[in-house]
Short mmCIF file of C-alpha atoms and ligand atoms in Angstrom, two decimals:
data_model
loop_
_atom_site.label_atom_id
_atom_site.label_comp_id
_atom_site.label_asym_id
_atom_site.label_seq_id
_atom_site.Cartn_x
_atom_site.Cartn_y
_atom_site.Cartn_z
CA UNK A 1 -128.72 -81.30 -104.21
CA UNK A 2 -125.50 -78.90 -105.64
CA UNK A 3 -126.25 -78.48 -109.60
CA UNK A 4 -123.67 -80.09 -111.17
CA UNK A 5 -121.77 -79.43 -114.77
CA UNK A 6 -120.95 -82.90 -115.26
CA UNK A 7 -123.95 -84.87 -115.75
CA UNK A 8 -121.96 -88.12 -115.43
CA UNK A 9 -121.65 -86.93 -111.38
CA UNK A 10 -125.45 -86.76 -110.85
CA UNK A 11 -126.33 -90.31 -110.68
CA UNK A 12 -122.84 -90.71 -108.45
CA UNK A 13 -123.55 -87.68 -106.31
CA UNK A 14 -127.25 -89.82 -105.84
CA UNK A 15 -125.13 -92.84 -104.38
CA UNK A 16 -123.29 -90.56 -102.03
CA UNK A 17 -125.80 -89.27 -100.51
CA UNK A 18 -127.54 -92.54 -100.43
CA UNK A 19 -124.47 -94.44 -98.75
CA UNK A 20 -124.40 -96.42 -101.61
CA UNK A 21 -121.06 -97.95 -102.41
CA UNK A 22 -119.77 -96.98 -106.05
CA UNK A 23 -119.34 -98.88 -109.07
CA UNK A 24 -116.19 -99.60 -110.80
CA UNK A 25 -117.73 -97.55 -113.86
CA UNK A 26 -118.46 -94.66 -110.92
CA UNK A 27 -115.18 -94.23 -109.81
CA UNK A 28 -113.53 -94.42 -113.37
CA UNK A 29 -116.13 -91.58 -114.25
CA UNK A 30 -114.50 -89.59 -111.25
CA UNK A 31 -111.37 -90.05 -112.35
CA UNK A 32 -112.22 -89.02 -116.22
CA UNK A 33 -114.67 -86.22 -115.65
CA UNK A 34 -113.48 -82.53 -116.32
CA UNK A 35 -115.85 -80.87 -114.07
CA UNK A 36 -112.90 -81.13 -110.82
CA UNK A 37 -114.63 -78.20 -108.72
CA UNK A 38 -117.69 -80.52 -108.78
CA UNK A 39 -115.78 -83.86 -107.58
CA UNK A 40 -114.16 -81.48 -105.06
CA UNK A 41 -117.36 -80.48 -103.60
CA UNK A 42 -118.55 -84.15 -103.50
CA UNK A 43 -115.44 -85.53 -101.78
CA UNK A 44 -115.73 -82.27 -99.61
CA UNK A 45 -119.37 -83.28 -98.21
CA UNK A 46 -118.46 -86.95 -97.88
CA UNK A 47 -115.39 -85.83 -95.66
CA UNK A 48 -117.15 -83.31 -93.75
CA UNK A 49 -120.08 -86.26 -92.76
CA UNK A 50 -117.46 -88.26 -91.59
CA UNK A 51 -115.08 -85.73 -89.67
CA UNK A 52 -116.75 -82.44 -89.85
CA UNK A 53 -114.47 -79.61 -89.54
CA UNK A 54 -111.85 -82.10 -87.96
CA UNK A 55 -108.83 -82.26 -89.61
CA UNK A 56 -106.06 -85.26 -87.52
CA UNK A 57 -102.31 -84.86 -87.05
CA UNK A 58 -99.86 -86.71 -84.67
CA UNK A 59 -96.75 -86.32 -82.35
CA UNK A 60 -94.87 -88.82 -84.32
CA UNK A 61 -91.26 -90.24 -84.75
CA UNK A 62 -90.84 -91.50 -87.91
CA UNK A 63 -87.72 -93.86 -88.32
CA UNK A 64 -86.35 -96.06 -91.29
CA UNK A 65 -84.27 -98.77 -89.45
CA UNK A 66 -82.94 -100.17 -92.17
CA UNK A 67 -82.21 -99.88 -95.86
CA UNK A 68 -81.12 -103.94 -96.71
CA UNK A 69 -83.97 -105.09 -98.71
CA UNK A 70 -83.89 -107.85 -101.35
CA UNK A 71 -87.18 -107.10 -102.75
CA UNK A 72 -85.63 -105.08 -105.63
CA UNK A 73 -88.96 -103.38 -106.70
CA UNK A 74 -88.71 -101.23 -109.35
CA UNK A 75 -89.82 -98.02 -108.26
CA UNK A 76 -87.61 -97.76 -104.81
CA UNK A 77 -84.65 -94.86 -104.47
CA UNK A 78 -84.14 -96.17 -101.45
CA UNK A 79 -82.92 -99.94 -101.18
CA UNK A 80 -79.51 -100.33 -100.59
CA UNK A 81 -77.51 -104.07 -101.84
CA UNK A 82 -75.27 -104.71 -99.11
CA UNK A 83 -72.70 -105.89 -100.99
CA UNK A 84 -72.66 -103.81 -103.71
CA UNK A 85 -73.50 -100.38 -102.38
CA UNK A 86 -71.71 -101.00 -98.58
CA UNK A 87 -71.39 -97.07 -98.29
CA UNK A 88 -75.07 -96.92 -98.70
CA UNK A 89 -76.06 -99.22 -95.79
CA UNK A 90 -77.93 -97.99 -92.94
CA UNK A 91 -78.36 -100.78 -90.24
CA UNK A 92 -79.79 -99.66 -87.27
CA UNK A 93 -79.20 -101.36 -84.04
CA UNK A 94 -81.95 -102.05 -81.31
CA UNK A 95 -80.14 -99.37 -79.11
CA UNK A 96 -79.59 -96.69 -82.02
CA UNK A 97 -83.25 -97.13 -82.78
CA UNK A 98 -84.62 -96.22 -79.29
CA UNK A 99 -81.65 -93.46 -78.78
CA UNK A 100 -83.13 -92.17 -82.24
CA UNK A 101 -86.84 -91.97 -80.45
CA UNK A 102 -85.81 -90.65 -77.54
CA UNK A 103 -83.94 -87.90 -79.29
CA UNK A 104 -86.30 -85.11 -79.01
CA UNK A 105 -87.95 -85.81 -76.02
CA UNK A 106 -90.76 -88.63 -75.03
CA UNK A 107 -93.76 -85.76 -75.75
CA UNK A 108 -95.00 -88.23 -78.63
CA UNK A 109 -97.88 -90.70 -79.36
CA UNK A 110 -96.84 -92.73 -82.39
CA UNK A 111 -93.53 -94.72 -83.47
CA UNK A 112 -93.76 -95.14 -87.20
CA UNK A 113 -91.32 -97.00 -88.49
CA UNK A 114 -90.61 -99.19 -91.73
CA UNK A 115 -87.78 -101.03 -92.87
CA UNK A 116 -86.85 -103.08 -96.12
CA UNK A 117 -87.25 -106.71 -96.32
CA UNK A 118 -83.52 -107.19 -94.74
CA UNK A 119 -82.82 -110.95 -93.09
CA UNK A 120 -80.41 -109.66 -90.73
CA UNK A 121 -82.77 -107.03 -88.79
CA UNK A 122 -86.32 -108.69 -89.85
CA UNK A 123 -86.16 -111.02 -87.08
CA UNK A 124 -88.70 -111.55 -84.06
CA UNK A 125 -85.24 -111.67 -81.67
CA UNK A 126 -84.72 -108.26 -82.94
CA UNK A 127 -88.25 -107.04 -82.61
CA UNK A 128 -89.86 -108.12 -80.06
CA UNK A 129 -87.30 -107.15 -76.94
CA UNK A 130 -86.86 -103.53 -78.74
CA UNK A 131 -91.03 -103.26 -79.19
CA UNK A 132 -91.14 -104.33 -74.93
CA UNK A 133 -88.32 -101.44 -74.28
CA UNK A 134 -90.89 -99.20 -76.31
CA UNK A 135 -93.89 -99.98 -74.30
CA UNK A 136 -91.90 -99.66 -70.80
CA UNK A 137 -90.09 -96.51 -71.74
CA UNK A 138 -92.86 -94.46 -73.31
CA UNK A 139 -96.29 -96.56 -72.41
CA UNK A 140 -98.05 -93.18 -73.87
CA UNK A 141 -96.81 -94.22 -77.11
CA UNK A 142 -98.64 -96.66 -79.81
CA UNK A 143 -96.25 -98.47 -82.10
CA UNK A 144 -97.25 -98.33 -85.72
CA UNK A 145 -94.93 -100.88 -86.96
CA UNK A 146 -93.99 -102.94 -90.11
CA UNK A 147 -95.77 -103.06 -93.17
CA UNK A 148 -97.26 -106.16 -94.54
CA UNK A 149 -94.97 -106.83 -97.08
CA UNK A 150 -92.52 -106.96 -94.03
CA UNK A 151 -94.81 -109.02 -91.79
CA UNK A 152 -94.91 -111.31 -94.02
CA UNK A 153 -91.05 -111.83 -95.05
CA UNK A 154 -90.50 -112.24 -91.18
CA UNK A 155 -93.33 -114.75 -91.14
CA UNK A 156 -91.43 -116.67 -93.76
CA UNK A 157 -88.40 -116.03 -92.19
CA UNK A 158 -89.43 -117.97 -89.11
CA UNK A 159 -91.93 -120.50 -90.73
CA UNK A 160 -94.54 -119.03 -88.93
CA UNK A 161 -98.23 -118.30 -90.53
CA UNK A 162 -100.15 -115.05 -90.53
CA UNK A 163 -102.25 -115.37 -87.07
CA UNK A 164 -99.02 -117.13 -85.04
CA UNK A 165 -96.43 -114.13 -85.80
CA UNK A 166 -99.55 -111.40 -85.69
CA UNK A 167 -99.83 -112.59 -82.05
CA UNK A 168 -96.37 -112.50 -81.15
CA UNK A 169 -96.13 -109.17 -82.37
CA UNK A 170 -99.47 -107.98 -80.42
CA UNK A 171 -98.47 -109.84 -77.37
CA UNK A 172 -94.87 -107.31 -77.53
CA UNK A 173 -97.20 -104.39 -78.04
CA UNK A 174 -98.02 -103.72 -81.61
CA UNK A 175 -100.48 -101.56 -81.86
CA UNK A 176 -101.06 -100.37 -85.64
CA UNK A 177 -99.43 -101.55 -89.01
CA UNK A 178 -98.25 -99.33 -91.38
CA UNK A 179 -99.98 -98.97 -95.16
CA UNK A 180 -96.94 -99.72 -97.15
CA UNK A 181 -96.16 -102.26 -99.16
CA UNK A 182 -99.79 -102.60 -101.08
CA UNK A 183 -98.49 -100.90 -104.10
CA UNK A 184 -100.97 -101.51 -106.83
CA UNK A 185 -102.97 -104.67 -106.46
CA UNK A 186 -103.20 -105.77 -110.05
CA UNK A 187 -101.64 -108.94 -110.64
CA UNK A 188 -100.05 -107.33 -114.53
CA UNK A 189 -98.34 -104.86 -112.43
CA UNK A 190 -97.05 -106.18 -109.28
CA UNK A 191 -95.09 -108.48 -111.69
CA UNK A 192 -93.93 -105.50 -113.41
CA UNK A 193 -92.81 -102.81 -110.91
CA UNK A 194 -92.23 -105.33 -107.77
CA UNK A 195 -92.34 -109.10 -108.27
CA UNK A 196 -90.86 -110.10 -105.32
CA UNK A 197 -93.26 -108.62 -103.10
CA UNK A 198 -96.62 -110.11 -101.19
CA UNK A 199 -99.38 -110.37 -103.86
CA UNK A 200 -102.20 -108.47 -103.07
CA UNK A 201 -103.85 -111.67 -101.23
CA UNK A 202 -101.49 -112.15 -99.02
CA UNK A 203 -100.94 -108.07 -98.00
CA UNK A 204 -104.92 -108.20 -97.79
CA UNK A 205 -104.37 -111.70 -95.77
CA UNK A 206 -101.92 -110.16 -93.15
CA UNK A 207 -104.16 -107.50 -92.90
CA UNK A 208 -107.52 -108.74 -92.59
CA UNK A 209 -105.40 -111.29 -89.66
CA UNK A 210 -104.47 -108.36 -87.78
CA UNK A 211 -107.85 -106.51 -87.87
CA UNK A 212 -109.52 -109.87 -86.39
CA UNK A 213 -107.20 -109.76 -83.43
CA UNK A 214 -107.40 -106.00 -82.60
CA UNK A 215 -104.67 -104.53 -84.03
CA UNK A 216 -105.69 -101.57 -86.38
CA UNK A 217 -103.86 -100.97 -89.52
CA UNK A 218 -103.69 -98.12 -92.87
CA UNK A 219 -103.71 -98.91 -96.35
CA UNK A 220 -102.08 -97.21 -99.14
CA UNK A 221 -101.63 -97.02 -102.98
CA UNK A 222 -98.53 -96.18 -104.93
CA UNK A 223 -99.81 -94.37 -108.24
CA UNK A 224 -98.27 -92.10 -110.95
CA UNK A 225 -96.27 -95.15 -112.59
CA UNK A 226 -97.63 -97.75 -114.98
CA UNK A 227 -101.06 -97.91 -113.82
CA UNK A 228 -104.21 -96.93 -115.44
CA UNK A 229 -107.15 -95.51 -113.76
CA UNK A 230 -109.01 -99.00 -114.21
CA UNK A 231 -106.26 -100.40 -111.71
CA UNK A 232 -106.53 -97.29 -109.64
CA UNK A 233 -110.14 -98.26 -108.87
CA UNK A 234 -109.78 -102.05 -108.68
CA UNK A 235 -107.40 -101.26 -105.59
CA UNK A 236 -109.88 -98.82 -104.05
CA UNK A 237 -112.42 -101.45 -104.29
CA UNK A 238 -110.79 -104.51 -103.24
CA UNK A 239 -109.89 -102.42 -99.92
CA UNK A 240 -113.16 -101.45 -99.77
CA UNK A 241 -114.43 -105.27 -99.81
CA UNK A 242 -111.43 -105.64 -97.19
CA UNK A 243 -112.73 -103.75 -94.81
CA UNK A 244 -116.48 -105.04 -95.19
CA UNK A 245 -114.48 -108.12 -94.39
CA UNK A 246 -112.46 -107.33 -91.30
CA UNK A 247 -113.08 -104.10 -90.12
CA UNK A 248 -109.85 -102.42 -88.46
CA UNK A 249 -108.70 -99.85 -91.59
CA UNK A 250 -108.33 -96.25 -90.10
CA UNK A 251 -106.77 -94.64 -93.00
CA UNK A 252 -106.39 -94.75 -96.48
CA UNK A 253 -102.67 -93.01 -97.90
CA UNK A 254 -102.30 -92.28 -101.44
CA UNK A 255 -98.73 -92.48 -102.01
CA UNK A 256 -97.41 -90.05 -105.15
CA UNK A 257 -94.80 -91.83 -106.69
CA UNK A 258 -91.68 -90.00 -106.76
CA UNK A 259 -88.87 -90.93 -109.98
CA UNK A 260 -86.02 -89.51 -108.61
CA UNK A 261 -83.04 -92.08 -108.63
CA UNK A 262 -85.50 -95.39 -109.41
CA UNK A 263 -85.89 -97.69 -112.64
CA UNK A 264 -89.40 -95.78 -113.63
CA UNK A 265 -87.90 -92.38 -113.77
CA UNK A 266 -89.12 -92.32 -117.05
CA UNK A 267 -92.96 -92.17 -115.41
CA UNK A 268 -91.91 -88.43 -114.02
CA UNK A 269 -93.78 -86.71 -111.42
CA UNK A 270 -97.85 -86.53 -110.65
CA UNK A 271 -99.17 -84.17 -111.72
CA UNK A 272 -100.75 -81.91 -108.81
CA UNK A 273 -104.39 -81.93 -110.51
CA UNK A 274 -103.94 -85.85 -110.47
CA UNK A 275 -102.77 -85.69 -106.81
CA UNK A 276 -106.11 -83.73 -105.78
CA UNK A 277 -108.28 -85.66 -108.16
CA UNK A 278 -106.75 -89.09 -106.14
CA UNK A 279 -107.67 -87.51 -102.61
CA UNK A 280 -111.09 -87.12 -103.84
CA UNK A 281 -112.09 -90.24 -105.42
CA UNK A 282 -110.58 -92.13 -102.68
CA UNK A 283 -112.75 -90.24 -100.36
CA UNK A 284 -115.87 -91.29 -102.53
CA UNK A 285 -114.72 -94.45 -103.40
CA UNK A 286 -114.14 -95.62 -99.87
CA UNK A 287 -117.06 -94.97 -97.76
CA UNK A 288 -116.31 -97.38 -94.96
CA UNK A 289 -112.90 -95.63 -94.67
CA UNK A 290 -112.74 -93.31 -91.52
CA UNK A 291 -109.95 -91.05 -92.93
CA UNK A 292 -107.86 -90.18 -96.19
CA UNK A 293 -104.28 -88.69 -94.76
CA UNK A 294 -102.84 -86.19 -97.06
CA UNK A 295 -99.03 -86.79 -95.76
CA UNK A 296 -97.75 -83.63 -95.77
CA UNK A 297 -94.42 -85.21 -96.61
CA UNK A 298 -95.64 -86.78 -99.64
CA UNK A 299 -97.43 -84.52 -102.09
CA UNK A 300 -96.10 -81.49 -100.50
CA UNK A 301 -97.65 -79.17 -97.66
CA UNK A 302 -99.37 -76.91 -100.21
CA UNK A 303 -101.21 -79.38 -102.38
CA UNK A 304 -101.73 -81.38 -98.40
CA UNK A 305 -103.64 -78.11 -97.88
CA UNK A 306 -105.55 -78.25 -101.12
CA UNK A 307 -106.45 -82.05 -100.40
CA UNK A 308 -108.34 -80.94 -97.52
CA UNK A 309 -110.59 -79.18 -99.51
CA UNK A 310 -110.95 -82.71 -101.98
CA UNK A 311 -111.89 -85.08 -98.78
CA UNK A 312 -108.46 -85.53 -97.15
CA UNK A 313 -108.89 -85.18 -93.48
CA UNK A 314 -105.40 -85.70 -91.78
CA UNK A 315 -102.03 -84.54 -92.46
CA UNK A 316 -100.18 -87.15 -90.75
CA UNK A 317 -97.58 -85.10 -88.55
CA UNK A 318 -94.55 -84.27 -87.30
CA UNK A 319 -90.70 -85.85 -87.31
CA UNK A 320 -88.62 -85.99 -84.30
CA UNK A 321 -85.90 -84.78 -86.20
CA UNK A 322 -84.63 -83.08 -89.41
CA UNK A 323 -82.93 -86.97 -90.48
CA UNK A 324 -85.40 -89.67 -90.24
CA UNK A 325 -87.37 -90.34 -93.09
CA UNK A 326 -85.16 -91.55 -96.01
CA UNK A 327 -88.01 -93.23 -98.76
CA UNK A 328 -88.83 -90.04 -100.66
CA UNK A 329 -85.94 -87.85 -99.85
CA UNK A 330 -84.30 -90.30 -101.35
CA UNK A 331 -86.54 -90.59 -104.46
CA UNK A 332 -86.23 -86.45 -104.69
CA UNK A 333 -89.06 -84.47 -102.17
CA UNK A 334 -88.58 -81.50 -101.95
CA UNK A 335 -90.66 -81.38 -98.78
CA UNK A 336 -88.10 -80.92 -96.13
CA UNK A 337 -88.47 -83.35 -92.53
CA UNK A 338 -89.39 -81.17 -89.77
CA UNK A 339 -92.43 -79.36 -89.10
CA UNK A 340 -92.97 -78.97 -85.63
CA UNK A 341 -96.89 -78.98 -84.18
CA UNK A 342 -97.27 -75.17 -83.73
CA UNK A 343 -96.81 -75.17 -87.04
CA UNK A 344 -99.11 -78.08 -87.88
CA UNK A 345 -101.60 -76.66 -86.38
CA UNK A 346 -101.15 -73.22 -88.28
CA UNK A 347 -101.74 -74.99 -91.61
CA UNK A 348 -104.44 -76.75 -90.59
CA UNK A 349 -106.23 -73.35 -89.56
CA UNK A 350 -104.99 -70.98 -92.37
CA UNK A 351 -107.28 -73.38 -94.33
CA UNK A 352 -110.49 -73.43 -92.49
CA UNK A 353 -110.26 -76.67 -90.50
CA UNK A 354 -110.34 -77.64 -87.10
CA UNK A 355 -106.43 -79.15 -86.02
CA UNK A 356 -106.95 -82.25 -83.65
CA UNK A 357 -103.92 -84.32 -82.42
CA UNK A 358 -104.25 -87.77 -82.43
CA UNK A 359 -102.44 -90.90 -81.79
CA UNK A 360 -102.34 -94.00 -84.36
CA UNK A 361 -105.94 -95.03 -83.78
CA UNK A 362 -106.93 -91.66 -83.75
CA UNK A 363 -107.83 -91.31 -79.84
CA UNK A 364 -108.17 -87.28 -79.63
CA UNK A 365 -105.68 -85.31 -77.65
CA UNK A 366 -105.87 -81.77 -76.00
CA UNK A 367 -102.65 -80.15 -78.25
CA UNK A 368 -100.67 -79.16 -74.91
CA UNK A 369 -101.32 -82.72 -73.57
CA UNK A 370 -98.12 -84.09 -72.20
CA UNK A 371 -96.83 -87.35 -71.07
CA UNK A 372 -96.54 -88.16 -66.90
CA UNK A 373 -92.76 -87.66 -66.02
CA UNK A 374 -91.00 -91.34 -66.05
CA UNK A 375 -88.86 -92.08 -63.75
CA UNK A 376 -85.12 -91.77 -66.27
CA UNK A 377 -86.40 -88.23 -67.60
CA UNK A 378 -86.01 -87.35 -63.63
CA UNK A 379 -82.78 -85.11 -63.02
CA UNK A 380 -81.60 -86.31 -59.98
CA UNK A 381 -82.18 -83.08 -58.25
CA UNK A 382 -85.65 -84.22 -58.77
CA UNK A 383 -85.59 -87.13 -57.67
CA UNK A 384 -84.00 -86.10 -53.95
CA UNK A 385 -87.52 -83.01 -54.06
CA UNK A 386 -89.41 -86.03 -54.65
CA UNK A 387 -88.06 -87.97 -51.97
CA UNK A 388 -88.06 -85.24 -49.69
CA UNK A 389 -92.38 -84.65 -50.99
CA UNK A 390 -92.69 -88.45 -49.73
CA UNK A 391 -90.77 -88.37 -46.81
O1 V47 B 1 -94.68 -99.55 -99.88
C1 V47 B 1 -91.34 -96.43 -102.05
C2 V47 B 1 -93.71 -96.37 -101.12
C3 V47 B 1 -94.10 -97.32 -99.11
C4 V47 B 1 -91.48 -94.82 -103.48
O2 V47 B 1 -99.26 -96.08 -92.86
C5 V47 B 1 -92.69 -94.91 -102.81
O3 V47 B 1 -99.38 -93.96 -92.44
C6 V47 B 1 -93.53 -93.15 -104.02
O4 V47 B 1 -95.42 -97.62 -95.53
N1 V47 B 1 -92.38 -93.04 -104.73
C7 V47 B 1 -93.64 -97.42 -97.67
N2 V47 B 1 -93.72 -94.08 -103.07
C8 V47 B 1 -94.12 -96.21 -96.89
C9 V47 B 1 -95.24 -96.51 -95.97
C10 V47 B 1 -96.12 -95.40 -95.55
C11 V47 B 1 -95.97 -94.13 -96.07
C12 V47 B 1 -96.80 -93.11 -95.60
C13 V47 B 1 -97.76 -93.35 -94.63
C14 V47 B 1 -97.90 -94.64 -94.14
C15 V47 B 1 -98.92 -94.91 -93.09
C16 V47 B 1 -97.08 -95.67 -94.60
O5 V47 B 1 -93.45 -96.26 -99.75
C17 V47 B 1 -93.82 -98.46 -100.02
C18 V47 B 1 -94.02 -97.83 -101.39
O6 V47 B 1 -95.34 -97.90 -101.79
N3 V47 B 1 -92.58 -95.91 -101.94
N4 V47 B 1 -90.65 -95.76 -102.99
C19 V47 B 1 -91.35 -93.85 -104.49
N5 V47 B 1 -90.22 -93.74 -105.21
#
């Protein structure tokens, strides 16, 4: 056993090693406790059973199709009213979005994209035809789609419940669902920083519905606004109890809030002690969790770096291009859009760890593994050697 300053940690430290789940009182303890080098080590070990050296990334495009939403939550730079803010709009057609993925090349193994709760593109007509040209363009590809804030407008949309639209949406080739969307469970602050969003029941009820027919999904947890740590834990825990549930969680995001251009401004920035103290006790707290992501994007590549020290053990990965994400460049990050995967994996390395690629349910790739040739990425000088091979 490490000898620990804090001797709130020991009995905690006791449960970790046990594979005992923690308490409520546990995690608030992590949170509170002033001895941070020993909560680092902690979160270090747990991440280290789970992953050893391993630290994930993935050949990603990451696209925001639209930015319509009529959820008006509180803390979002990025909504657009349609009527109000017209030179705002982006509204990406089914054709824009797949000439958007295709940009860069097909060498990729994760779409990621999220929307905003916007009637005209949040339809199954839209969806489901674009998610087939996905899988018969780039079959290599896994589409990490939605959130289930999103999932479940659409349902609503189309009067459809949870397990009918899950299906139509697996059936077309969804493979993972994104995190968003969770917020902060709490009942007193949903109705305070987005009312017109799922309640947590429902996000854990679209969730839970996917999981039990095989299509894997992240969660995440907005923090840094009005929260204390008391709600901080009461989400960690009722994902925990999720997942004891319905198994099918990969990865759990903790998403810094960022006040630039929003109605909370006045909460600032994280700070980027809280940001590595949040890594860790989400590692602790959630022990049927596979992986914490540290998106690089998010809290910055230099605290990302740090967080792999604290229990993180993925970094998310690259953009196709230096345009797509717009949710916290629009809310102020400072962290740039492109790094490419040479570069990932230099990161990864400078800080001890081992870089493996990945796709969105974290089957490992070699990092020069490349997709077979399709036929449309064939020059036709290609095509007539190929012929010519056959004949
Ligand atoms: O639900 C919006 C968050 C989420 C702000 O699954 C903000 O791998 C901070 O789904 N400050 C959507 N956060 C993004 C999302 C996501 C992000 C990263 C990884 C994954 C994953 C999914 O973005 C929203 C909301 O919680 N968000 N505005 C803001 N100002």
């Amino acid at each position: 056993m490490t000898l620990l300053m804090d001797p709130a940690l020991r009995s905690i430290e006791h449960k970790v090693d046990e594979g005992i789940p923690l308490s409520s009182e546990d995690g608030i303890a992590l949170f509170r406790t002033p001895d941070v080098h020993s909560l680092g080590r902690m979160a270090r070990a747990a991440k280290v059973r789970k992953s050893g050296r391993k630290v994930f990334y993935v050949l990603n495009r990451y696209i925001n199709s639209t930015n319509v939403c009529y959820a008006g939550c509180k803390f979002c730079s990025f909504a657009a009213d349609e009527f109000k803010e017209s030179e705002r709009v982006v509204r990406m057609s089914a054709d824009q979005v797949m000439a958007k993925a295709l940009e860069t090349g097909t060498n990729f193994n994760q779409i990621h994209i999220v929307g905003g709760h916007d009637p005209r593109q949040l339809s199954l007509d839209y969806w489901l035809p674009l998610m087939r040209r996905f899988k018969e363009r780039l079959p290599h590809v896994q589409l990490s789609l939605f959130t289930a804030a999103e999932i479940d407008y659409m349902a609503r949309r189309h009067r459809l419940g949870y397990p009918e639209i899950l299906a139509e949406l697996k059936s077309s080739g969804l493979d993972n669902i994104n995190g968003g969307g969770a917020e902060i469970f709490a009942a007193e602050i949903r109705k305070q920083i987005c009312p017109n969003k799922v309640t947590a029941e429902q996000w854990l009820a679209v969730h839970e519905e996917a999981h039990r027919q095989g299509i894997a999904s992240n969660a995440t947890m907005l923090y840094g606004t009005i929260e204390s740590y008391e709600h901080r834990i009461d989400h960690l825990i009722r994902l925990r109890d999720s997942q004891a549930r319905s198994p099918g969680f990969n990865a759990f995001i903790p998403l810094a809030f960022h006040p630039d251009g929003n109605e909370l401004n006045d909460c600032g920035w994280t700070s980027g002690l809280d940001d590595i103290r949040m890594f860790a006790v989400a590692r602790l707290m959630l022990n049927n969790f596979d992986h914490i992501k540290a998106y690089w994007m998010i809290q910055g590549i230099k605290v990302c770096q740090v967080a792999l020290e604290f229990g993180a053990d993925d970094m998310d990965g690259t953009h196709g291009s230096t345009d797509e994400e717009r949710i916290y460049h629009s809310a102020g990050t400072q962290s740039g859009q492109y790094v490419d995967d040479r570069e990932f994996r230099r990161l990864i390395e400078e800080v001890g760890f081992e870089p493996v690629r990945r796709n969105s349910t974290y089957e490992e790739f070699a990092h020069d593994w490349a997709p077979p040739v399709h036929p449309e990425d064939l020059k036709v000088q290609d095509v007539v050697d190929l012929n010519a091979v056959r004949a």
